[in-house]
CSV table of C-alpha atoms and ligand atoms in Angstrom, one decimal:
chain,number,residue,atom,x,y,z
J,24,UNK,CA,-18.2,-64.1,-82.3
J,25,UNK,CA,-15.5,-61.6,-80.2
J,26,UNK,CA,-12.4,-63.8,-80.4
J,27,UNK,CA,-10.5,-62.9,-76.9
J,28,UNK,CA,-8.2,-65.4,-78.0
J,29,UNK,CA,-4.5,-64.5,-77.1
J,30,UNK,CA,-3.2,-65.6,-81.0
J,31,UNK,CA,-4.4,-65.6,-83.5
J,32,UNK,CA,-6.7,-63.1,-82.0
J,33,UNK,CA,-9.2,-60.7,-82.7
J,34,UNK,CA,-7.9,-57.9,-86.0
J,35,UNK,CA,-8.9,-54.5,-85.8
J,36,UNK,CA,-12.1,-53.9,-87.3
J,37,UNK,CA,-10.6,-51.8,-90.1
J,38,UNK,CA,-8.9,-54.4,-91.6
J,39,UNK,CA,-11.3,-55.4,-94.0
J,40,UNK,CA,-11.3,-51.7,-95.3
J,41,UNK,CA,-7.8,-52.2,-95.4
J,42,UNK,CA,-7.8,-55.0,-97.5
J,43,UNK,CA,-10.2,-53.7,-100.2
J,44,UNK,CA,-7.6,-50.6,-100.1
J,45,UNK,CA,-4.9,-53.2,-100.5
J,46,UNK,CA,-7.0,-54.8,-103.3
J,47,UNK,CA,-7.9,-51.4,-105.3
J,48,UNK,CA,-4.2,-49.8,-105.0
J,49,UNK,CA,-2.7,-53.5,-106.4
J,50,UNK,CA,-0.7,-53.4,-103.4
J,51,UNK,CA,-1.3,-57.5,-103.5
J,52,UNK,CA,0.6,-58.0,-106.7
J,53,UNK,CA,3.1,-55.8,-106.7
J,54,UNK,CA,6.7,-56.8,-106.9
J,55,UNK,CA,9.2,-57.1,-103.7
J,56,UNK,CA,12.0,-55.6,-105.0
J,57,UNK,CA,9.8,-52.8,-106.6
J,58,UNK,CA,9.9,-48.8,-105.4
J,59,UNK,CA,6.0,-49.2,-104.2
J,60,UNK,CA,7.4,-51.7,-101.4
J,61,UNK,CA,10.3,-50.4,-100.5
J,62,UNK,CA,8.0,-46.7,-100.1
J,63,UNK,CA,5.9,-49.2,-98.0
J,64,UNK,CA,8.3,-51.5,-96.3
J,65,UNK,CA,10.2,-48.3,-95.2
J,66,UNK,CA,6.8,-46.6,-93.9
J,67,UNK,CA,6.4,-49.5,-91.8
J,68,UNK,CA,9.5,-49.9,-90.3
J,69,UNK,CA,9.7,-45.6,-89.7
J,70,UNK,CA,6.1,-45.5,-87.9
J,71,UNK,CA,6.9,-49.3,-85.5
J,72,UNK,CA,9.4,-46.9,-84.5
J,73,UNK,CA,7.7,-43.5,-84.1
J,74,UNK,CA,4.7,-45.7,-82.3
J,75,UNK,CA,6.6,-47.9,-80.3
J,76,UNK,CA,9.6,-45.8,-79.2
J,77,UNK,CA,12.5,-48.6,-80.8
J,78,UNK,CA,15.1,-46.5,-81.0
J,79,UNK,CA,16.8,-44.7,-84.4
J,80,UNK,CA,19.7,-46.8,-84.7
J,81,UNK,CA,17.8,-50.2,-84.0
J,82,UNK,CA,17.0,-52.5,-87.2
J,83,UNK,CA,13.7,-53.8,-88.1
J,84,UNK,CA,13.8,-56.8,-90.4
J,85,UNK,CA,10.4,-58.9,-91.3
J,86,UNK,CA,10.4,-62.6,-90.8
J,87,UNK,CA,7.3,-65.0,-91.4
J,88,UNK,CA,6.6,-66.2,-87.7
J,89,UNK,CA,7.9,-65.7,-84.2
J,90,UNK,CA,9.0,-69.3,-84.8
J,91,UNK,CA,11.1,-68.3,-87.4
J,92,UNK,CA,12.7,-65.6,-85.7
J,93,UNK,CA,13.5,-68.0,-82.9
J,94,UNK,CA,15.4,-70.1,-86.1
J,95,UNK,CA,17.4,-67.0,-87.3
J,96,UNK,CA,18.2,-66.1,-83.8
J,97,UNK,CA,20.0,-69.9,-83.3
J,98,UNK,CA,21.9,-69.9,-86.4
J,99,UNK,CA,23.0,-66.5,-87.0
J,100,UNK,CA,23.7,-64.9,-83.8
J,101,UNK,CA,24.5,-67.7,-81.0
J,102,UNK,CA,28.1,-69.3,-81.9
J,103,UNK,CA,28.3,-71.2,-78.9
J,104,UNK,CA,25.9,-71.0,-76.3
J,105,UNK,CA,23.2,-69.5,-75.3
J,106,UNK,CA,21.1,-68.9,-71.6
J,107,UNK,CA,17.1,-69.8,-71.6
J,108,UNK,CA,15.1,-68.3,-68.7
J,109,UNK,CA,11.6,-69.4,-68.7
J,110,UNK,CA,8.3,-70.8,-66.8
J,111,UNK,CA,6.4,-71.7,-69.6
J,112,UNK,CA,5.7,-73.6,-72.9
J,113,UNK,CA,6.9,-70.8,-74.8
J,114,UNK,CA,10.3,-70.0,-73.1
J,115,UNK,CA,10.8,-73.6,-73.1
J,116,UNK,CA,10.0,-74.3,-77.1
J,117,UNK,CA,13.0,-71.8,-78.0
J,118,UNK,CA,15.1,-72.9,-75.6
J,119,UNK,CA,14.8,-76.5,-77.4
J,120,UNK,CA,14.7,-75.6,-80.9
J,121,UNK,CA,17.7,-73.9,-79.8
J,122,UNK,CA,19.4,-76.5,-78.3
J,123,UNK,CA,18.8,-78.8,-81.7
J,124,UNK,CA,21.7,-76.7,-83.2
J,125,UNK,CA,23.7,-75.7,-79.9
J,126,UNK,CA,23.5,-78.4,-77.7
J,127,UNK,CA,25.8,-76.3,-75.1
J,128,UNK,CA,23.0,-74.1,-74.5
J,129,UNK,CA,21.3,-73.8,-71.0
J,130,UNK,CA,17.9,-74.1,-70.0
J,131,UNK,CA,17.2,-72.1,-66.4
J,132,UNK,CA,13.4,-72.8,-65.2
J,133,UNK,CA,11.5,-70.4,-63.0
J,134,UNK,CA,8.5,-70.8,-60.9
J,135,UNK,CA,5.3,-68.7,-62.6
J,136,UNK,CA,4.8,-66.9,-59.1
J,137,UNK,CA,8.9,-65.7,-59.0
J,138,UNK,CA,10.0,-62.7,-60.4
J,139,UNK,CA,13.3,-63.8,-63.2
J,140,UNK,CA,16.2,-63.6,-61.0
J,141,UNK,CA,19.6,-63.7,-63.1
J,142,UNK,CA,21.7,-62.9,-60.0
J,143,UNK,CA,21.7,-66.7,-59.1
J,144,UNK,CA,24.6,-67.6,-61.3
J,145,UNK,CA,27.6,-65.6,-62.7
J,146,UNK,CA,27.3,-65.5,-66.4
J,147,UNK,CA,30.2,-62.9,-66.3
J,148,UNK,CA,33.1,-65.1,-67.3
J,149,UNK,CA,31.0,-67.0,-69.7
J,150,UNK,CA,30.1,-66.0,-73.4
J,151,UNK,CA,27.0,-66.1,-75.1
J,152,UNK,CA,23.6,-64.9,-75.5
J,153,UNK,CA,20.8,-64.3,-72.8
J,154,UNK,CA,17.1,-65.5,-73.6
J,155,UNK,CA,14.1,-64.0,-72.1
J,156,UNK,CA,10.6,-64.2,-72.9
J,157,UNK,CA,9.4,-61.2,-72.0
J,158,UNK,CA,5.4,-62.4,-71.9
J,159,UNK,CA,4.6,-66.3,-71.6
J,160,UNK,CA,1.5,-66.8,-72.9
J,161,UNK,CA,0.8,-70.2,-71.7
J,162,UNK,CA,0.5,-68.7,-68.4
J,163,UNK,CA,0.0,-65.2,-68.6
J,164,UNK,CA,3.5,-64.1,-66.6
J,165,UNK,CA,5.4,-61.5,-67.8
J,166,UNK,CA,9.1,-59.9,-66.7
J,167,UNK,CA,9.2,-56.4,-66.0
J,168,UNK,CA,11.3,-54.3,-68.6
J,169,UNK,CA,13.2,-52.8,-65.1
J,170,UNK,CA,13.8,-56.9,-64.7
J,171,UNK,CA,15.2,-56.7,-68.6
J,172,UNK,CA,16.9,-53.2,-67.5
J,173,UNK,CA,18.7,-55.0,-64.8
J,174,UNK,CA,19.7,-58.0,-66.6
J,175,UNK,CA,21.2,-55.6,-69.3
J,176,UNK,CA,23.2,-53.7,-66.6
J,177,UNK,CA,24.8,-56.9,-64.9
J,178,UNK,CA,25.4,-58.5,-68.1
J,179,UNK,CA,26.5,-55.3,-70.5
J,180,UNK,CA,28.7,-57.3,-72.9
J,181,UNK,CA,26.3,-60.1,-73.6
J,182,UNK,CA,23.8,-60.2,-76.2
J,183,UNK,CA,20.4,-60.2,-75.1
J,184,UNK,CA,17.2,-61.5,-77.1
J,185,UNK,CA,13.1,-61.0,-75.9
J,186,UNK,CA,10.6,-62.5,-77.2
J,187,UNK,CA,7.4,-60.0,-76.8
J,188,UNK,CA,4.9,-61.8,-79.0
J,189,UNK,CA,2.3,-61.6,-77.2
J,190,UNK,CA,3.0,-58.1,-75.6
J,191,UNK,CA,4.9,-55.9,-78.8
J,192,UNK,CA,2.0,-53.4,-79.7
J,193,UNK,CA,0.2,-53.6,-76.9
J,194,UNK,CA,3.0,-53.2,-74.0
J,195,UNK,CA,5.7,-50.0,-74.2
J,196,UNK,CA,9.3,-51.7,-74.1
J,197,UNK,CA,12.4,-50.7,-73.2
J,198,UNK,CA,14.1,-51.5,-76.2
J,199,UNK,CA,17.6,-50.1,-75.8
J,200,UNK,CA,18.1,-52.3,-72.7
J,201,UNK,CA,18.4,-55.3,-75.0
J,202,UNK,CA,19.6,-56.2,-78.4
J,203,UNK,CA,16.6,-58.5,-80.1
J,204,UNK,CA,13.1,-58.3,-80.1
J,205,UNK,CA,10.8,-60.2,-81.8
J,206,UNK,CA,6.8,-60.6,-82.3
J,207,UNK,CA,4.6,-62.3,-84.7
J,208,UNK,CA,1.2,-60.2,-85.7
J,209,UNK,CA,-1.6,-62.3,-85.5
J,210,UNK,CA,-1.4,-61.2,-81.7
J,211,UNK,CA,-1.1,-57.7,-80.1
J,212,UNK,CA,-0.6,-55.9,-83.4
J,213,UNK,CA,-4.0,-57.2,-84.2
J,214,UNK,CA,-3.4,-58.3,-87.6
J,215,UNK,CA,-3.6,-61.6,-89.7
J,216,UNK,CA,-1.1,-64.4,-88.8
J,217,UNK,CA,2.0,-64.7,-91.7
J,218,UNK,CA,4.6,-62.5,-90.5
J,219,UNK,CA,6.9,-61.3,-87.9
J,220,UNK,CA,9.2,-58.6,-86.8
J,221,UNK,CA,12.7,-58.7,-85.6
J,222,UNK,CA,14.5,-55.7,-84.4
J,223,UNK,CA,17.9,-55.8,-83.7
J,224,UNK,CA,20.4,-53.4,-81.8
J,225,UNK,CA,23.9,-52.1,-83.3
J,226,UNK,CA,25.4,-54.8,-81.3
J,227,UNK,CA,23.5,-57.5,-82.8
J,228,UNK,CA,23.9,-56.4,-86.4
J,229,UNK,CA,27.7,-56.2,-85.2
J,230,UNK,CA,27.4,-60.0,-84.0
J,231,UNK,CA,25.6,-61.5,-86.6
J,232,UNK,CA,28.5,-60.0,-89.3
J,233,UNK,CA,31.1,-61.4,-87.4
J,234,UNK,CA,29.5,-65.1,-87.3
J,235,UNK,CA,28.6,-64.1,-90.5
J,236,UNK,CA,26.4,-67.7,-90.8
J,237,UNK,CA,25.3,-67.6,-94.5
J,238,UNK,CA,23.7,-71.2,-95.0
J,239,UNK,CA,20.4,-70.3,-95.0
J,240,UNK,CA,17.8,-68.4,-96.8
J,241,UNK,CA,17.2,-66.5,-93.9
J,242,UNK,CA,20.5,-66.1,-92.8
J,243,UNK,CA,20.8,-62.8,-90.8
J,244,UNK,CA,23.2,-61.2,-93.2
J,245,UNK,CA,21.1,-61.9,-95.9
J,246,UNK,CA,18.6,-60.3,-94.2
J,247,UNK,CA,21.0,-57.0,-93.0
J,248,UNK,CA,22.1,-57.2,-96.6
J,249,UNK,CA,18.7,-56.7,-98.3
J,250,UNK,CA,17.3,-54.3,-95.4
J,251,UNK,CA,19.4,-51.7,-96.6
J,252,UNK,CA,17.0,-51.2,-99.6
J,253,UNK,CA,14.4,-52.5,-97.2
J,254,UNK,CA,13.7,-55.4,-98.5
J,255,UNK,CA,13.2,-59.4,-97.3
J,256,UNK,CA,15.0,-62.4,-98.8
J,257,UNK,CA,12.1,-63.9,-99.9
J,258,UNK,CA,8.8,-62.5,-101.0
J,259,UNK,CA,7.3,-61.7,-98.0
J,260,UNK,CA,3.8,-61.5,-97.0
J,261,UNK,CA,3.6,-57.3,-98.7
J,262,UNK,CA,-0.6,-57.6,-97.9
J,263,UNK,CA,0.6,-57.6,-94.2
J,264,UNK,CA,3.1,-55.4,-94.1
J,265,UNK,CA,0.8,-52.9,-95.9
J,266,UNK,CA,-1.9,-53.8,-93.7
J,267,UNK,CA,0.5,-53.3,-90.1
J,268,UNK,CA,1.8,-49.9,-92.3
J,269,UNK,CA,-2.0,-48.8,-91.9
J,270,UNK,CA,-2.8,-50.0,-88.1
J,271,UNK,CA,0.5,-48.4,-87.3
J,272,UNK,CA,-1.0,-45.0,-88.7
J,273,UNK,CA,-4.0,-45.1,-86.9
J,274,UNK,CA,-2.9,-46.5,-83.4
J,275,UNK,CA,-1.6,-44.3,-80.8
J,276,UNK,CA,1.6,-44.1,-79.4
J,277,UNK,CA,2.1,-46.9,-77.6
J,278,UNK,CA,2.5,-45.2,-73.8
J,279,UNK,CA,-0.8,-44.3,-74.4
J,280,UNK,CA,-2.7,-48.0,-75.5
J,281,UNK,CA,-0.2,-49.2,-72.6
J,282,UNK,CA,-2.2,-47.1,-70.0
J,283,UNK,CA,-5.2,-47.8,-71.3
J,284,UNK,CA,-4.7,-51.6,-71.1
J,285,UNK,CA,-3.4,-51.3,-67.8
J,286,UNK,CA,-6.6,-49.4,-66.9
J,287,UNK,CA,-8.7,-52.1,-67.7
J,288,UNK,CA,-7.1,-55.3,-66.9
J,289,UNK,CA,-7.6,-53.5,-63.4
J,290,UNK,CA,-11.2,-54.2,-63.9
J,291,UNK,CA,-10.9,-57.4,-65.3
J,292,UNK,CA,-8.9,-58.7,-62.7
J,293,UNK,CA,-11.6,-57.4,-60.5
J,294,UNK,CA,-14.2,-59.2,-62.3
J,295,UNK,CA,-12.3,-62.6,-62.3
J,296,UNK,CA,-11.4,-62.6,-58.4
J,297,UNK,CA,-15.0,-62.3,-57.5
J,298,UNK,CA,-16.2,-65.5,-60.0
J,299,UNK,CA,-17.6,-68.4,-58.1
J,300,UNK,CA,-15.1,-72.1,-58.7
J,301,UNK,CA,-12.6,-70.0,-60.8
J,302,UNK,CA,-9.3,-67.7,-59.8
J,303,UNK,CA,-6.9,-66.1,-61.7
J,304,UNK,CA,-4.0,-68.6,-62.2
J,305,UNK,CA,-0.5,-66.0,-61.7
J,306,UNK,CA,-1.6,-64.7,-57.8
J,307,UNK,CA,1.3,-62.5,-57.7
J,308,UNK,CA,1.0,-59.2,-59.4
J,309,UNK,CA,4.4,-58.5,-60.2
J,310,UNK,CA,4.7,-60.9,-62.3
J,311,UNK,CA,1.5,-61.1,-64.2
J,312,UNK,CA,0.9,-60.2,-67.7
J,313,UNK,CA,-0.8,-57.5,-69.2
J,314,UNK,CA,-1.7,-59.1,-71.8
J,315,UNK,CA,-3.0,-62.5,-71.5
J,316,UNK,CA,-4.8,-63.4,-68.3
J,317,UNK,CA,-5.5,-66.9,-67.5
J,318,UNK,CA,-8.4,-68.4,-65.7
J,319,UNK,CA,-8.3,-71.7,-63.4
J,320,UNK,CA,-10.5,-73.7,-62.5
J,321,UNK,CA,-12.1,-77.5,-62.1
J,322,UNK,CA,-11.5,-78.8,-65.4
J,323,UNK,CA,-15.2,-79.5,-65.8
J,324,UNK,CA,-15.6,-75.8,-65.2
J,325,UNK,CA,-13.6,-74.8,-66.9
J,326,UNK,CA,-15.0,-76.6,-70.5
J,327,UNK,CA,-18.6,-76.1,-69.3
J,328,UNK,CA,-17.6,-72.5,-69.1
J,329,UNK,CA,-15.9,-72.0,-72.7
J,330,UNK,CA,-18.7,-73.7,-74.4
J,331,UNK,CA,-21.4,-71.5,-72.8
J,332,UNK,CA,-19.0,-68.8,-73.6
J,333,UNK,CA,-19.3,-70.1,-77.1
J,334,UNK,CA,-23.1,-70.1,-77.2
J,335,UNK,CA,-23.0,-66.4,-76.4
J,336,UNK,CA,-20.6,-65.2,-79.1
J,337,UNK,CA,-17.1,-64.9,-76.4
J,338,UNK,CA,-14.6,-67.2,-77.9
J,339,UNK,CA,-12.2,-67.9,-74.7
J,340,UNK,CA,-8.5,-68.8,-75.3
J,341,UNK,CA,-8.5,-72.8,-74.6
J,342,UNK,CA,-5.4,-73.1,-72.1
J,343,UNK,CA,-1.7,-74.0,-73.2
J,344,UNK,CA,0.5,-76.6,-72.3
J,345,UNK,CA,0.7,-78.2,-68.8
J,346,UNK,CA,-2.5,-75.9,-67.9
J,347,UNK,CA,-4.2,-76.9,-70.9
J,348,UNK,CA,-7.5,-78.5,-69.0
J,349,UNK,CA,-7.7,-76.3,-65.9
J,350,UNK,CA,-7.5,-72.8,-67.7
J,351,UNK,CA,-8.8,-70.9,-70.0
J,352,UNK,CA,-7.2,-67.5,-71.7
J,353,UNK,CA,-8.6,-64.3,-72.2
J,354,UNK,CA,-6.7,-62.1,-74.3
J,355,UNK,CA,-6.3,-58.2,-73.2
J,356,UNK,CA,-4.9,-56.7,-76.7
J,357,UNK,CA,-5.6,-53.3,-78.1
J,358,UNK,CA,-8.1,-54.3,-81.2
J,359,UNK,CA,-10.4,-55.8,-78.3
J,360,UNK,CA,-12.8,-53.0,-77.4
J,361,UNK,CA,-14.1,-51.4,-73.6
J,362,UNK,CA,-17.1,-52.6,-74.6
J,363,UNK,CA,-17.0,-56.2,-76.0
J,364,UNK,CA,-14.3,-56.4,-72.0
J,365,UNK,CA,-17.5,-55.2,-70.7
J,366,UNK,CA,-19.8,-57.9,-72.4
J,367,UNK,CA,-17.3,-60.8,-71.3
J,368,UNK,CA,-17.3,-59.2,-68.2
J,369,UNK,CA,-21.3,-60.0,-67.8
J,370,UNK,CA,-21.6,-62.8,-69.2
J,371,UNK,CA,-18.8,-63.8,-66.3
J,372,UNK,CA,-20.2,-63.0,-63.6
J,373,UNK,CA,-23.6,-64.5,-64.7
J,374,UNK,CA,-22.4,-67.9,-65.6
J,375,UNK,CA,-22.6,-71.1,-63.2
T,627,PLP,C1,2.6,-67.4,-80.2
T,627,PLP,C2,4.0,-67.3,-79.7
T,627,PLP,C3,5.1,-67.8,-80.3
T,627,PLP,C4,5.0,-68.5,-81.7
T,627,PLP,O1,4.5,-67.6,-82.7
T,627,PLP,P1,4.3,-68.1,-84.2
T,627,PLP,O2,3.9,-66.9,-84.9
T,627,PLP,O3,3.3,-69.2,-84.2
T,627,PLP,O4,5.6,-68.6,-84.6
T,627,PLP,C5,6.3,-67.7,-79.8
T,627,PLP,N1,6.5,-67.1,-78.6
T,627,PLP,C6,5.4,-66.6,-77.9
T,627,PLP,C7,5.7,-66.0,-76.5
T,627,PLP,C8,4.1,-66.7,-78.4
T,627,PLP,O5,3.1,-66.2,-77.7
């Protein structure tokens, strides 16, 4: 079965090597406060930024989900408010988690087809931090990172946070035009689900001190605290740190796999237009993801479609939230191959 699943989603093939490595070097028992995992923690951390251009003075901290990092962000590093843009399930999940603890915060919904436009109201008198989700995966839009560049330039004093879970690793980011970014594994790094990363600008380091929340395991300056030796709070998950330590090695940098995913989601957009009953659900191509493409269709398409798809060995994405019945998901992330695109591709254009 070739998972095109946008999370958890197809690993790199090499993982199971990787493991057996993991296995053979006791890398899964050793302890978290040892020198073999801060040798490996700080490997990690040096290569996510040699590979995907985060810049020297940014910190990278390892959380357990994207969920989580959505948790740290609310209690360490918003004091007041906070500012949601969003046009999905996603977007809309962190603004409410959010909300749980800050109930000042605002939510500001966006049609899928508009590009994010922050212009509309003045946040420059107001205090607090801007939240962007840089790809929605329930529908497969994404804002532009000269969108995020803009945002930063109106808006230079406030803190911004991204989530790029479903783009970091597989999308090049500007990450010096804001100050949090955050990503869980299990989908563009191609890896097992279990963990996270959080990187966080001089600003935000700055912020989260003077909060300086510290009710929490995961408290961010518990976290800034341990970091120094790079370590975690809490034994993290070391077998997938290792394990994005040895994807990291062998990826390329990531303005390369961006190109090459650009390349092809050119042909599978191509492939989609022309299906019979089905059209690509985001019609305007500023705004679509690079990442994550969703279908639409008749919603008895659309399930006849996914269970064929099943039969042949594709497993589709099922679709997410309000498009749950008329879409499916197909996944464009690096550890999917030219080949198995091409195979889905067939089997597409064949199927009625
Ligand atoms: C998957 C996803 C999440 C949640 O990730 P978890 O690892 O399940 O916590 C959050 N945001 C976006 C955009 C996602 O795609």
């Amino acid at each position: 079965m070739i998972s095109f699943y946008p999370g958890p989603s197809k690993v790199y093939e090499q993982i199971p090597k990787y493991v057996k490595d993991a296995y053979a070097d006791g890398v899964m028992s050793i302890n978290h406060r040892s020198e073999e995992f801060m040798k490996i923690s700080s490997s990690t951390i040096s290569l996510l930024k040699e590979k995907l251009f985060i810049p020297e003075d940014y910190t990278v901290f390892f959380a357990s989900s994207a969920t989580e990092c959505w948790e740290i962000i609310t209690q360490s590093l918003i004091d007041n408010t906070s500012y949601h843009f969003f046009n999905g399930a996603f977007g809309e999940k962190w603004f409410e988690y959010t909300k749980k603890l800050h109930k000042l915060s605002i939510g500001y919904r966006f049609n899928i087809e508009a590009e994010l436009k922050i212009g509309d109201m003045d946040l420059s008198s107001e205090k607090g931090m801007i939240c962007i989700t840089q790809n929605e995966t329930s529908n497969g839009t994404r804002v532009s990172t000269k969108r995020i560049a803009k945002v930063r330039k109106q808006y230079p004093n406030h803190l911004i946070a991204v989530d790029a879970t479903s783009s970091m690793g597989g999308v090049e980011l500007k990450f010096a035009d804001a100050d949090v970014w955050y990503a869980s594994v299990q989908k563009c790094f191609g890896l097992p689900a279990g963990m996270a990363v959080m990187i966080c600008s001089p600003q935000a380091i700055k912020k989260a001190l003077e909060i300086n929340e510290r009710k929490h395991y995961n408290s961010l300056p518990f976290m800034i605290d341990k970091m120094q030796d790079w370590q975690t709070t809490y034994t993290p998950n070391v077998l997938n740190i290792y394990l994005l330590q040895r994807v990291l090695q062998k990826v390329k940098p990531i303005d390369e796999v961006h190109k090459k995913l650009k390349t092809r989601l050119k042909k599978h957009l191509k492939t989609v237009d022309k299906l019979k009953g089905m059209k690509l659900l985001v019609k305007n191509p500023r705004v679509r993801s690079h990442t994550v493409v969703p279908v639409s269709g008749e919603p008895e398409l659309i399930k006849r479609v996914k269970q064929k798809a099943k039969d042949e060995g594709f497993l589709l994405g099922n679709g997410y939230g309000s498009h749950k019945e008329n879409t499916f998901r197909i996944a464009n992330f690096p550890a999917i191959k030219a080949k198995e695109m091409k195979a889905l591709h067939e089997f597409l254009t064949a199927v009625d």
